[in-house]
Amino acid sequence: MHKRTILRTVAAAALCAVGGLAAAQGTPFKIGLILPMTGQQATTGRQIEAAAKLWMAQNGDTVAGRKVQLILKDDTSLPDVTRRVAQELVVNDKVDVLAGFGITPSALAVAPIATQSKTPLVVMAAATSSITEASPYVVRTSFTLPQASVAMADWAPKNGIKSVVTLVSDYGPGLDAEKFFSDRFLFNGGKVVEKLRVPLRNPDFAPFLQKVRDLKPDAMFVFVPSGAGAAVMKQFGERGMDKAGIRLIGTGDVTDDDQLNDMGDVALGVVTSHHYSTAHPSAVNKKFVAEFQKANRNLRPNFMAVGGYDGMRVIYEALKKTGGKGGGDALLAGMKGQIFESPRGPAFVDAQTRDIVHNIYLRKVERKDGQLWNTEFDVIKDVKDPGKK
Ligand code: PHB
């Protein structure tokens, strides 16, 4: 090729690249946020939507010169709807990132779409260990049930609890909680008297609680998804199980900060293990809680809100690292390995597993200034998901 032709070709290519970049920067960066805004998991949707909007209010809606657009879709927590909505967001709206996912079946339903379209899928709520293995494009900012459950199985036998009945919702996260709590509790010399599983949809806890009352273990270990804790607590109290000397323990999902304040005296003294409490005493959390409450008529942020807030941070930082350009693989690379201070405490997106690493706290429900709080009294630092091979 003649020298001048080569030069002209190079110049044209360069112009094209600049033009492409300008076009990319002209189009908004789209985040498809899929949440259960109605139905059984609606509190999760409300919390995460509020948290994502708070993040944007605090950090602006432009990242590295690129306008960020949040497209919120309600999947009613039905996985078939989640899949359809995700497909539309990828094909029609051409979203750059998929995010949200209130329950495990919703996240799993969308994983193949993420893989096929090379779209990062940021899981802000769902917490079954295996979700990150369903697609190399999954990154998680919520937590995992094995992380939360193992800490409780270490605490309980050292605190007078030798026999336990487990009561979990009968699907992914419940089965993880049951397995990781039971295995560790047995290893620590405890006895699991019975393992009970309650349906996820329209659960009737009464017959299960009656069974636990009859078995009379030292404690009942509970996992129910965010939003269902108040019903368990109420019926536990109504049956006088606390008065009968059965303690309630579990992961922090059951003493969910979204509902805790309305649970009443029966919740007092309940010990749980989890990664986030609204009462976490750090400056970052105090600011987060104050601004969240101010923007949402005093609604208390719960652990779902924190998963959403941190998910937005991870997306923003990744977009920044690509200079506003985005692109599935570049964004994914930018998400892996992020270290930051979350309202929950120090957090880290493990580059190998794409799962969150964080502290797990032991907390006890206490009344302070007329309100109920999950007060942290011990911490296990930098807990990786024990469910990973
Ligand atoms: C889940 O479906 O993965 C899930 C939902 C709510 C929780 C925890 C896990 O509180």
mmCIF file of C-alpha atoms and ligand atoms in Angstrom:
data_model
loop_
_atom_site.group_PDB
_atom_site.id
_atom_site.type_symbol
_atom_site.label_atom_id
_atom_site.label_comp_id
_atom_site.label_asym_id
_atom_site.label_seq_id
_atom_site.Cartn_x
_atom_site.Cartn_y
_atom_site.Cartn_z
ATOM 1 C CA MET A 1 0.000 0.000 0.000
ATOM 2 C CA HIS A 2 1.112 3.525 -0.754
ATOM 3 C CA LYS A 3 2.278 5.462 2.294
ATOM 4 C CA ARG A 4 -0.357 8.155 1.862
ATOM 5 C CA THR A 5 -3.130 5.540 1.555
ATOM 6 C CA ILE A 6 -1.960 3.932 4.781
ATOM 7 C CA LEU A 7 -1.984 7.289 6.518
ATOM 8 C CA ARG A 8 -5.436 8.045 5.200
ATOM 9 C CA THR A 9 -6.717 4.633 6.353
ATOM 10 C CA VAL A 10 -5.223 5.126 9.817
ATOM 11 C CA ALA A 11 -6.738 8.622 10.054
ATOM 12 C CA ALA A 12 -10.130 7.330 8.954
ATOM 13 C CA ALA A 13 -9.963 4.495 11.511
ATOM 14 C CA ALA A 14 -9.027 6.954 14.246
ATOM 15 C CA LEU A 15 -11.920 9.232 13.293
ATOM 16 C CA CYS A 16 -14.230 6.249 13.361
ATOM 17 C CA ALA A 17 -13.043 5.281 16.844
ATOM 18 C CA VAL A 18 -13.532 8.813 18.121
ATOM 19 C CA GLY A 19 -16.944 8.903 16.479
ATOM 20 C CA GLY A 20 -17.849 5.564 18.066
ATOM 21 C CA LEU A 21 -16.789 6.799 21.479
ATOM 22 C CA ALA A 22 -18.710 10.026 21.077
ATOM 23 C CA ALA A 23 -21.765 8.023 20.086
ATOM 24 C CA ALA A 24 -21.315 5.773 23.116
ATOM 25 C CA GLN A 25 -21.029 8.817 25.328
ATOM 26 C CA GLY A 26 -24.087 10.325 23.707
ATOM 27 C CA THR A 27 -26.233 7.333 24.551
ATOM 28 C CA PRO A 28 -27.105 6.904 28.196
ATOM 29 C CA PHE A 29 -25.643 4.063 30.214
ATOM 30 C CA LYS A 30 -28.649 1.927 31.049
ATOM 31 C CA ILE A 31 -29.125 -0.105 34.212
ATOM 32 C CA GLY A 32 -32.080 -2.499 34.025
ATOM 33 C CA LEU A 33 -33.210 -2.826 37.630
ATOM 34 C CA ILE A 34 -35.551 -5.809 38.054
ATOM 35 C CA LEU A 35 -37.272 -5.965 41.435
ATOM 36 C CA PRO A 36 -40.362 -7.396 43.106
ATOM 37 C CA MET A 37 -42.332 -4.140 43.517
ATOM 38 C CA THR A 38 -45.595 -6.007 44.169
ATOM 39 C CA GLY A 39 -46.417 -9.388 45.664
ATOM 40 C CA GLN A 40 -44.877 -11.281 48.560
ATOM 41 C CA GLN A 41 -41.386 -9.755 48.265
ATOM 42 C CA ALA A 42 -42.492 -6.153 47.707
ATOM 43 C CA THR A 43 -40.618 -4.805 50.753
ATOM 44 C CA THR A 44 -37.366 -5.913 49.085
ATOM 45 C CA GLY A 45 -38.263 -3.996 45.926
ATOM 46 C CA ARG A 46 -39.168 -0.879 47.855
ATOM 47 C CA GLN A 47 -35.912 -1.001 49.859
ATOM 48 C CA ILE A 48 -33.639 -1.533 46.856
ATOM 49 C CA GLU A 49 -35.360 1.048 44.675
ATOM 50 C CA ALA A 50 -35.005 3.625 47.459
ATOM 51 C CA ALA A 51 -31.335 2.738 47.968
ATOM 52 C CA ALA A 52 -30.481 2.931 44.250
ATOM 53 C CA LYS A 53 -32.157 6.328 44.012
ATOM 54 C CA LEU A 54 -30.325 7.527 47.113
ATOM 55 C CA TRP A 55 -27.008 6.456 45.588
ATOM 56 C CA MET A 56 -27.792 8.455 42.445
ATOM 57 C CA ALA A 57 -28.953 11.488 44.414
ATOM 58 C CA GLN A 58 -25.692 11.443 46.377
ATOM 59 C CA ASN A 59 -23.356 10.681 43.475
ATOM 60 C CA GLY A 60 -25.035 12.289 40.493
ATOM 61 C CA ASP A 61 -26.383 10.698 37.324
ATOM 62 C CA THR A 62 -23.302 11.230 35.181
ATOM 63 C CA VAL A 63 -20.247 8.945 35.391
ATOM 64 C CA ALA A 64 -17.087 9.720 33.388
ATOM 65 C CA GLY A 65 -19.147 11.987 31.131
ATOM 66 C CA ARG A 66 -21.838 9.363 30.543
ATOM 67 C CA LYS A 67 -25.416 9.885 31.637
ATOM 68 C CA VAL A 68 -26.745 6.982 33.749
ATOM 69 C CA GLN A 69 -30.334 5.871 33.336
ATOM 70 C CA LEU A 70 -32.129 3.532 35.714
ATOM 71 C CA ILE A 71 -34.924 1.468 34.135
ATOM 72 C CA LEU A 72 -37.045 -0.099 36.881
ATOM 73 C CA LYS A 73 -39.186 -3.165 36.121
ATOM 74 C CA ASP A 74 -41.480 -5.099 38.461
ATOM 75 C CA ASP A 75 -41.142 -8.893 38.184
ATOM 76 C CA THR A 76 -43.689 -9.559 40.982
ATOM 77 C CA SER A 77 -41.058 -12.078 42.200
ATOM 78 C CA LEU A 78 -42.185 -14.652 39.620
ATOM 79 C CA PRO A 79 -39.145 -16.072 37.757
ATOM 80 C CA ASP A 80 -40.990 -16.430 34.440
ATOM 81 C CA VAL A 81 -41.732 -12.713 34.559
ATOM 82 C CA THR A 82 -38.142 -11.941 35.559
ATOM 83 C CA ARG A 83 -36.879 -13.831 32.500
ATOM 84 C CA ARG A 84 -39.262 -12.083 30.093
ATOM 85 C CA VAL A 85 -38.513 -8.647 31.502
ATOM 86 C CA ALA A 86 -34.750 -9.268 31.354
ATOM 87 C CA GLN A 87 -35.014 -10.392 27.744
ATOM 88 C CA GLU A 88 -36.882 -7.197 26.828
ATOM 89 C CA LEU A 89 -34.373 -5.035 28.669
ATOM 90 C CA VAL A 90 -31.441 -6.638 26.845
ATOM 91 C CA VAL A 91 -32.987 -6.840 23.368
ATOM 92 C CA ASN A 92 -35.184 -3.716 23.190
ATOM 93 C CA ASP A 93 -33.646 -1.300 25.677
ATOM 94 C CA LYS A 94 -30.082 -2.533 25.127
ATOM 95 C CA VAL A 95 -29.249 -2.175 28.815
ATOM 96 C CA ASP A 96 -25.586 -2.205 29.806
ATOM 97 C CA VAL A 97 -26.171 -3.944 33.146
ATOM 98 C CA LEU A 98 -28.923 -6.077 34.674
ATOM 99 C CA ALA A 99 -29.406 -5.628 38.413
ATOM 100 C CA GLY A 100 -31.715 -6.320 41.354
ATOM 101 C CA PHE A 101 -33.223 -9.857 41.761
ATOM 102 C CA GLY A 102 -35.298 -10.145 44.916
ATOM 103 C CA ILE A 103 -35.261 -13.918 45.201
ATOM 104 C CA THR A 104 -33.001 -16.757 44.103
ATOM 105 C CA PRO A 105 -35.293 -18.245 41.412
ATOM 106 C CA SER A 106 -35.409 -14.826 39.690
ATOM 107 C CA ALA A 107 -31.629 -14.497 39.603
ATOM 108 C CA LEU A 108 -31.224 -18.067 38.309
ATOM 109 C CA ALA A 109 -33.843 -17.498 35.592
ATOM 110 C CA VAL A 110 -31.827 -14.613 34.137
ATOM 111 C CA ALA A 111 -28.306 -16.060 34.416
ATOM 112 C CA PRO A 112 -28.378 -17.690 30.924
ATOM 113 C CA ILE A 113 -29.459 -14.370 29.372
ATOM 114 C CA ALA A 114 -26.507 -12.630 31.036
ATOM 115 C CA THR A 115 -24.106 -15.252 29.696
ATOM 116 C CA GLN A 116 -25.507 -15.169 26.179
ATOM 117 C CA SER A 117 -25.569 -11.394 25.861
ATOM 118 C CA LYS A 118 -22.383 -10.809 27.931
ATOM 119 C CA THR A 119 -24.307 -8.480 30.223
ATOM 120 C CA PRO A 120 -23.092 -8.114 33.825
ATOM 121 C CA LEU A 121 -25.785 -9.244 36.264
ATOM 122 C CA VAL A 122 -25.494 -7.577 39.657
ATOM 123 C CA VAL A 123 -27.346 -9.557 42.321
ATOM 124 C CA MET A 124 -28.445 -7.107 45.023
ATOM 125 C CA ALA A 125 -30.757 -9.345 47.103
ATOM 126 C CA ALA A 126 -30.810 -13.067 46.307
ATOM 127 C CA ALA A 127 -28.486 -15.089 48.548
ATOM 128 C CA THR A 128 -28.231 -18.771 47.610
ATOM 129 C CA SER A 129 -24.555 -19.651 47.421
ATOM 130 C CA SER A 130 -24.664 -21.209 43.935
ATOM 131 C CA ILE A 131 -26.048 -18.143 42.090
ATOM 132 C CA THR A 132 -22.587 -16.805 41.251
ATOM 133 C CA GLU A 133 -21.797 -20.112 39.559
ATOM 134 C CA ALA A 134 -24.830 -19.904 37.265
ATOM 135 C CA SER A 135 -23.051 -17.421 34.949
ATOM 136 C CA PRO A 136 -19.567 -15.882 34.729
ATOM 137 C CA TYR A 137 -21.359 -12.512 34.393
ATOM 138 C CA VAL A 138 -22.895 -12.629 37.893
ATOM 139 C CA VAL A 139 -21.491 -10.310 40.554
ATOM 140 C CA ARG A 140 -23.100 -10.270 44.003
ATOM 141 C CA THR A 141 -23.394 -7.421 46.504
ATOM 142 C CA SER A 142 -25.985 -8.978 48.852
ATOM 143 C CA PHE A 143 -24.693 -11.895 50.956
ATOM 144 C CA THR A 144 -24.899 -15.677 51.139
ATOM 145 C CA LEU A 145 -26.834 -17.836 53.577
ATOM 146 C CA PRO A 146 -23.814 -20.065 54.317
ATOM 147 C CA GLN A 147 -21.896 -16.922 55.410
ATOM 148 C CA ALA A 148 -24.621 -15.942 57.848
ATOM 149 C CA SER A 149 -25.549 -19.427 59.107
ATOM 150 C CA VAL A 150 -22.136 -20.779 60.087
ATOM 151 C CA ALA A 151 -21.551 -17.952 62.573
ATOM 152 C CA MET A 152 -24.763 -18.825 64.401
ATOM 153 C CA ALA A 153 -23.802 -22.514 64.563
ATOM 154 C CA ASP A 154 -20.559 -21.499 66.289
ATOM 155 C CA TRP A 155 -22.246 -19.106 68.714
ATOM 156 C CA ALA A 156 -25.205 -21.271 69.815
ATOM 157 C CA PRO A 157 -23.445 -24.237 71.477
ATOM 158 C CA LYS A 158 -21.201 -21.876 73.439
ATOM 159 C CA ASN A 159 -24.311 -20.184 74.778
ATOM 160 C CA GLY A 160 -26.308 -23.023 76.271
ATOM 161 C CA ILE A 161 -28.021 -24.240 73.098
ATOM 162 C CA LYS A 162 -27.425 -27.969 72.644
ATOM 163 C CA SER A 163 -30.517 -29.080 70.716
ATOM 164 C CA VAL A 164 -32.116 -27.294 67.766
ATOM 165 C CA VAL A 165 -35.001 -27.697 65.353
ATOM 166 C CA THR A 166 -34.378 -25.892 62.066
ATOM 167 C CA LEU A 167 -37.268 -24.174 60.281
ATOM 168 C CA VAL A 168 -36.524 -22.807 56.811
ATOM 169 C CA SER A 169 -38.299 -21.692 53.669
ATOM 170 C CA ASP A 170 -38.247 -24.600 51.245
ATOM 171 C CA TYR A 171 -36.039 -23.274 48.438
ATOM 172 C CA GLY A 172 -32.414 -22.322 47.692
ATOM 173 C CA PRO A 173 -31.473 -19.973 50.525
ATOM 174 C CA GLY A 174 -33.445 -21.987 53.105
ATOM 175 C CA LEU A 175 -31.737 -25.220 52.068
ATOM 176 C CA ASP A 176 -28.343 -23.486 52.263
ATOM 177 C CA ALA A 177 -29.158 -22.152 55.735
ATOM 178 C CA GLU A 178 -30.373 -25.560 56.928
ATOM 179 C CA LYS A 179 -27.316 -27.400 55.610
ATOM 180 C CA PHE A 180 -24.610 -24.980 56.690
ATOM 181 C CA PHE A 181 -26.130 -24.390 60.127
ATOM 182 C CA SER A 182 -26.784 -28.108 60.792
ATOM 183 C CA ASP A 183 -23.421 -29.412 59.584
ATOM 184 C CA ARG A 184 -21.491 -26.905 61.661
ATOM 185 C CA PHE A 185 -23.736 -27.275 64.705
ATOM 186 C CA LEU A 186 -23.263 -31.074 64.648
ATOM 187 C CA PHE A 187 -19.527 -30.606 64.208
ATOM 188 C CA ASN A 188 -19.600 -28.395 67.315
ATOM 189 C CA GLY A 189 -21.315 -31.151 69.330
ATOM 190 C CA GLY A 190 -24.903 -29.923 69.005
ATOM 191 C CA LYS A 191 -27.939 -32.006 68.093
ATOM 192 C CA VAL A 192 -30.392 -31.203 65.292
ATOM 193 C CA VAL A 193 -33.653 -32.811 66.447
ATOM 194 C CA GLU A 194 -35.665 -32.121 63.292
ATOM 195 C CA LYS A 195 -35.405 -30.183 60.041
ATOM 196 C CA LEU A 196 -38.647 -28.495 58.977
ATOM 197 C CA ARG A 197 -39.271 -26.818 55.613
ATOM 198 C CA VAL A 198 -42.106 -24.360 54.960
ATOM 199 C CA PRO A 199 -43.337 -23.512 51.441
ATOM 200 C CA LEU A 200 -42.098 -20.172 50.088
ATOM 201 C CA ARG A 201 -45.461 -19.102 48.678
ATOM 202 C CA ASN A 202 -48.225 -18.247 51.163
ATOM 203 C CA PRO A 203 -46.599 -20.018 54.085
ATOM 204 C CA ASP A 204 -48.701 -21.143 57.044
ATOM 205 C CA PHE A 205 -46.232 -21.324 59.912
ATOM 206 C CA ALA A 206 -48.745 -22.553 62.520
ATOM 207 C CA PRO A 207 -48.464 -26.356 62.096
ATOM 208 C CA PHE A 208 -44.674 -26.128 61.916
ATOM 209 C CA LEU A 209 -44.425 -24.026 65.057
ATOM 210 C CA GLN A 210 -46.718 -26.440 66.874
ATOM 211 C CA LYS A 211 -44.381 -29.262 65.905
ATOM 212 C CA VAL A 212 -41.394 -27.337 67.257
ATOM 213 C CA ARG A 213 -43.264 -26.633 70.484
ATOM 214 C CA ASP A 214 -43.971 -30.356 70.921
ATOM 215 C CA LEU A 215 -40.335 -31.290 70.245
ATOM 216 C CA LYS A 216 -39.174 -28.674 72.796
ATOM 217 C CA PRO A 217 -35.600 -28.104 71.633
ATOM 218 C CA ASP A 218 -33.344 -25.528 73.310
ATOM 219 C CA ALA A 219 -33.778 -23.347 70.246
ATOM 220 C CA MET A 220 -35.458 -23.028 66.879
ATOM 221 C CA PHE A 221 -33.113 -21.898 64.094
ATOM 222 C CA VAL A 222 -35.047 -19.938 61.448
ATOM 223 C CA PHE A 223 -34.493 -18.749 57.918
ATOM 224 C CA VAL A 224 -37.356 -17.005 56.166
ATOM 225 C CA PRO A 225 -36.871 -14.425 53.412
ATOM 226 C CA SER A 226 -36.986 -10.714 54.151
ATOM 227 C CA GLY A 227 -40.590 -9.677 54.710
ATOM 228 C CA ALA A 228 -41.747 -12.942 56.324
ATOM 229 C CA GLY A 229 -40.037 -12.530 59.708
ATOM 230 C CA ALA A 230 -42.826 -10.616 61.440
ATOM 231 C CA ALA A 231 -45.341 -13.431 60.837
ATOM 232 C CA VAL A 232 -42.997 -16.042 62.334
ATOM 233 C CA MET A 233 -42.226 -13.845 65.319
ATOM 234 C CA LYS A 234 -45.896 -13.118 65.978
ATOM 235 C CA GLN A 235 -46.945 -16.758 65.930
ATOM 236 C CA PHE A 236 -43.913 -17.785 67.985
ATOM 237 C CA GLY A 237 -45.129 -15.357 70.643
ATOM 238 C CA GLU A 238 -48.805 -16.304 70.357
ATOM 239 C CA ARG A 239 -47.978 -19.945 71.002
ATOM 240 C CA GLY A 240 -46.004 -18.977 74.088
ATOM 241 C CA MET A 241 -42.919 -20.717 72.739
ATOM 242 C CA ASP A 242 -40.583 -18.159 74.306
ATOM 243 C CA LYS A 243 -42.319 -18.652 77.673
ATOM 244 C CA ALA A 244 -41.928 -22.429 77.214
ATOM 245 C CA GLY A 245 -38.157 -21.897 77.139
ATOM 246 C CA ILE A 246 -37.558 -22.343 73.400
ATOM 247 C CA ARG A 247 -35.185 -19.705 72.090
ATOM 248 C CA LEU A 248 -35.471 -18.270 68.616
ATOM 249 C CA ILE A 249 -32.196 -17.938 66.711
ATOM 250 C CA GLY A 250 -31.474 -17.515 63.019
ATOM 251 C CA THR A 251 -29.912 -15.473 60.301
ATOM 252 C CA GLY A 252 -30.782 -11.775 60.427
ATOM 253 C CA ASP A 253 -33.493 -12.181 57.792
ATOM 254 C CA VAL A 254 -35.988 -13.030 60.562
ATOM 255 C CA THR A 255 -35.322 -9.836 62.554
ATOM 256 C CA ASP A 256 -35.334 -7.768 59.360
ATOM 257 C CA ASP A 257 -34.878 -4.076 60.203
ATOM 258 C CA ASP A 258 -37.713 -3.238 57.797
ATOM 259 C CA GLN A 259 -40.179 -4.897 60.206
ATOM 260 C CA LEU A 260 -38.336 -5.205 63.511
ATOM 261 C CA ASN A 261 -39.776 -2.125 65.153
ATOM 262 C CA ASP A 262 -43.304 -3.529 64.891
ATOM 263 C CA MET A 263 -42.449 -6.979 66.246
ATOM 264 C CA GLY A 264 -42.925 -6.089 69.915
ATOM 265 C CA ASP A 265 -41.564 -7.639 73.099
ATOM 266 C CA VAL A 266 -41.395 -11.196 71.757
ATOM 267 C CA ALA A 267 -38.400 -10.134 69.634
ATOM 268 C CA LEU A 268 -36.424 -8.823 72.617
ATOM 269 C CA GLY A 269 -33.273 -10.854 73.233
ATOM 270 C CA VAL A 270 -33.439 -12.749 69.927
ATOM 271 C CA VAL A 271 -29.876 -13.395 68.711
ATOM 272 C CA THR A 272 -29.134 -13.589 64.999
ATOM 273 C CA SER A 273 -26.073 -13.517 62.748
ATOM 274 C CA HIS A 274 -25.948 -11.264 59.701
ATOM 275 C CA HIS A 275 -23.874 -8.819 57.698
ATOM 276 C CA TYR A 276 -25.952 -5.689 58.286
ATOM 277 C CA SER A 277 -27.859 -3.957 61.053
ATOM 278 C CA THR A 278 -29.383 -0.481 60.765
ATOM 279 C CA ALA A 279 -27.726 0.066 64.136
ATOM 280 C CA HIS A 280 -24.199 -0.629 62.810
ATOM 281 C CA PRO A 281 -22.190 2.031 64.617
ATOM 282 C CA SER A 282 -19.990 3.479 61.848
ATOM 283 C CA ALA A 283 -19.914 7.010 60.449
ATOM 284 C CA VAL A 284 -20.599 5.711 56.933
ATOM 285 C CA ASN A 285 -23.687 3.842 58.140
ATOM 286 C CA LYS A 286 -25.015 6.690 60.244
ATOM 287 C CA LYS A 287 -24.899 8.981 57.215
ATOM 288 C CA PHE A 288 -26.479 6.292 55.016
ATOM 289 C CA VAL A 289 -29.341 5.682 57.477
ATOM 290 C CA ALA A 290 -29.995 9.395 58.075
ATOM 291 C CA GLU A 291 -30.136 10.247 54.361
ATOM 292 C CA PHE A 292 -32.139 7.139 53.483
ATOM 293 C CA GLN A 293 -34.718 7.952 56.158
ATOM 294 C CA LYS A 294 -34.883 11.581 55.138
ATOM 295 C CA ALA A 295 -35.635 10.650 51.538
ATOM 296 C CA ASN A 296 -38.135 7.896 52.417
ATOM 297 C CA ARG A 297 -40.455 9.160 55.150
ATOM 298 C CA ASN A 298 -38.393 7.656 57.930
ATOM 299 C CA LEU A 299 -38.347 4.119 56.439
ATOM 300 C CA ARG A 300 -35.504 2.158 58.000
ATOM 301 C CA PRO A 301 -33.018 0.763 55.501
ATOM 302 C CA ASN A 302 -32.539 -2.987 55.887
ATOM 303 C CA PHE A 303 -29.900 -5.372 54.489
ATOM 304 C CA MET A 304 -31.666 -5.403 51.112
ATOM 305 C CA ALA A 305 -31.212 -1.626 50.814
ATOM 306 C CA VAL A 306 -27.496 -2.030 51.512
ATOM 307 C CA GLY A 307 -27.179 -4.702 48.808
ATOM 308 C CA GLY A 308 -28.784 -2.260 46.357
ATOM 309 C CA TYR A 309 -26.707 0.720 47.460
ATOM 310 C CA ASP A 310 -23.437 -1.211 47.201
ATOM 311 C CA GLY A 311 -24.523 -2.699 43.883
ATOM 312 C CA MET A 312 -24.876 0.818 42.485
ATOM 313 C CA ARG A 313 -21.423 1.683 43.779
ATOM 314 C CA VAL A 314 -19.919 -1.371 42.098
ATOM 315 C CA ILE A 315 -21.611 -0.438 38.781
ATOM 316 C CA TYR A 316 -20.556 3.234 39.009
ATOM 317 C CA GLU A 317 -16.930 2.382 39.826
ATOM 318 C CA ALA A 318 -16.737 -0.141 36.994
ATOM 319 C CA LEU A 319 -18.147 2.393 34.508
ATOM 320 C CA LYS A 320 -15.601 4.932 35.747
ATOM 321 C CA LYS A 321 -12.781 2.438 35.159
ATOM 322 C CA THR A 322 -13.858 2.054 31.525
ATOM 323 C CA GLY A 323 -13.750 5.843 31.090
ATOM 324 C CA GLY A 324 -17.507 5.889 30.485
ATOM 325 C CA LYS A 325 -17.253 3.418 27.627
ATOM 326 C CA GLY A 326 -18.767 0.384 29.311
ATOM 327 C CA GLY A 327 -18.914 -2.958 27.476
ATOM 328 C CA GLY A 328 -19.885 -6.211 29.200
ATOM 329 C CA ASP A 329 -16.448 -7.739 29.673
ATOM 330 C CA ALA A 330 -14.752 -4.449 30.581
ATOM 331 C CA LEU A 331 -17.438 -3.678 33.154
ATOM 332 C CA LEU A 332 -17.158 -7.149 34.628
ATOM 333 C CA ALA A 333 -13.390 -6.759 34.936
ATOM 334 C CA GLY A 334 -13.945 -3.405 36.644
ATOM 335 C CA MET A 335 -16.358 -4.940 39.154
ATOM 336 C CA LYS A 336 -14.060 -7.764 40.213
ATOM 337 C CA GLY A 337 -11.818 -7.014 43.156
ATOM 338 C CA GLN A 338 -13.460 -3.755 44.251
ATOM 339 C CA ILE A 339 -12.769 -2.912 47.899
ATOM 340 C CA PHE A 340 -14.850 -0.292 49.670
ATOM 341 C CA GLU A 341 -16.458 0.732 52.922
ATOM 342 C CA SER A 342 -20.111 -0.212 52.866
ATOM 343 C CA PRO A 343 -22.736 0.835 55.419
ATOM 344 C CA ARG A 344 -22.317 -2.791 56.604
ATOM 345 C CA GLY A 345 -18.562 -2.323 57.224
ATOM 346 C CA PRO A 346 -15.596 -3.246 55.013
ATOM 347 C CA ALA A 347 -16.599 -5.091 51.833
ATOM 348 C CA PHE A 348 -14.754 -6.736 48.954
ATOM 349 C CA VAL A 349 -15.889 -8.291 45.654
ATOM 350 C CA ASP A 350 -13.759 -11.435 45.431
ATOM 351 C CA ALA A 351 -12.238 -11.414 41.940
ATOM 352 C CA GLN A 352 -12.213 -15.224 41.723
ATOM 353 C CA THR A 353 -15.746 -15.976 42.880
ATOM 354 C CA ARG A 354 -17.379 -12.580 42.050
ATOM 355 C CA ASP A 355 -19.067 -12.914 45.444
ATOM 356 C CA ILE A 356 -19.069 -10.464 48.325
ATOM 357 C CA VAL A 357 -16.681 -10.861 51.264
ATOM 358 C CA HIS A 358 -17.690 -9.017 54.439
ATOM 359 C CA ASN A 359 -17.974 -9.175 58.225
ATOM 360 C CA ILE A 360 -20.652 -11.257 59.894
ATOM 361 C CA TYR A 361 -21.955 -9.823 63.156
ATOM 362 C CA LEU A 362 -23.720 -11.441 66.085
ATOM 363 C CA ARG A 363 -26.563 -9.225 67.156
ATOM 364 C CA LYS A 364 -29.192 -9.162 69.877
ATOM 365 C CA VAL A 365 -32.549 -7.394 69.669
ATOM 366 C CA GLU A 366 -32.662 -4.598 72.237
ATOM 367 C CA ARG A 367 -34.934 -1.684 72.963
ATOM 368 C CA LYS A 368 -33.253 1.712 72.917
ATOM 369 C CA ASP A 369 -35.010 5.075 72.980
ATOM 370 C CA GLY A 370 -38.332 3.301 72.520
ATOM 371 C CA GLN A 371 -37.276 1.452 69.357
ATOM 372 C CA LEU A 372 -36.093 -2.090 68.636
ATOM 373 C CA TRP A 373 -32.623 -2.595 67.168
ATOM 374 C CA ASN A 374 -30.331 -5.455 66.186
ATOM 375 C CA THR A 375 -27.416 -4.456 68.416
ATOM 376 C CA GLU A 376 -24.107 -5.933 67.296
ATOM 377 C CA PHE A 377 -22.045 -7.547 70.069
ATOM 378 C CA ASP A 378 -19.456 -9.639 68.236
ATOM 379 C CA VAL A 379 -17.892 -9.848 64.772
ATOM 380 C CA ILE A 380 -16.264 -12.451 62.524
ATOM 381 C CA LYS A 381 -14.147 -10.535 60.059
ATOM 382 C CA ASP A 382 -13.864 -10.876 56.271
ATOM 383 C CA VAL A 383 -16.082 -13.931 55.830
ATOM 384 C CA LYS A 384 -15.916 -15.564 52.388
ATOM 385 C CA ASP A 385 -18.850 -17.669 51.243
ATOM 386 C CA PRO A 386 -18.276 -21.110 52.816
ATOM 387 C CA GLY A 387 -20.511 -22.567 50.104
ATOM 388 C CA LYS A 388 -17.854 -22.147 47.398
ATOM 389 C CA LYS A 389 -15.901 -25.241 46.437
HETATM 390 C C1 PHB B 1 -33.332 -15.386 48.187
HETATM 391 O O1 PHB B 1 -34.357 -15.754 47.597
HETATM 392 O O2 PHB B 1 -32.203 -15.682 47.768
HETATM 393 C C2 PHB B 1 -33.463 -14.593 49.435
HETATM 394 C C3 PHB B 1 -34.559 -13.756 49.620
HETATM 395 C C4 PHB B 1 -34.676 -13.048 50.813
HETATM 396 C C5 PHB B 1 -33.711 -13.154 51.796
HETATM 397 C C6 PHB B 1 -32.601 -13.964 51.594
HETATM 398 C C7 PHB B 1 -32.483 -14.690 50.420
HETATM 399 O O3 PHB B 1 -33.850 -12.473 52.950
#
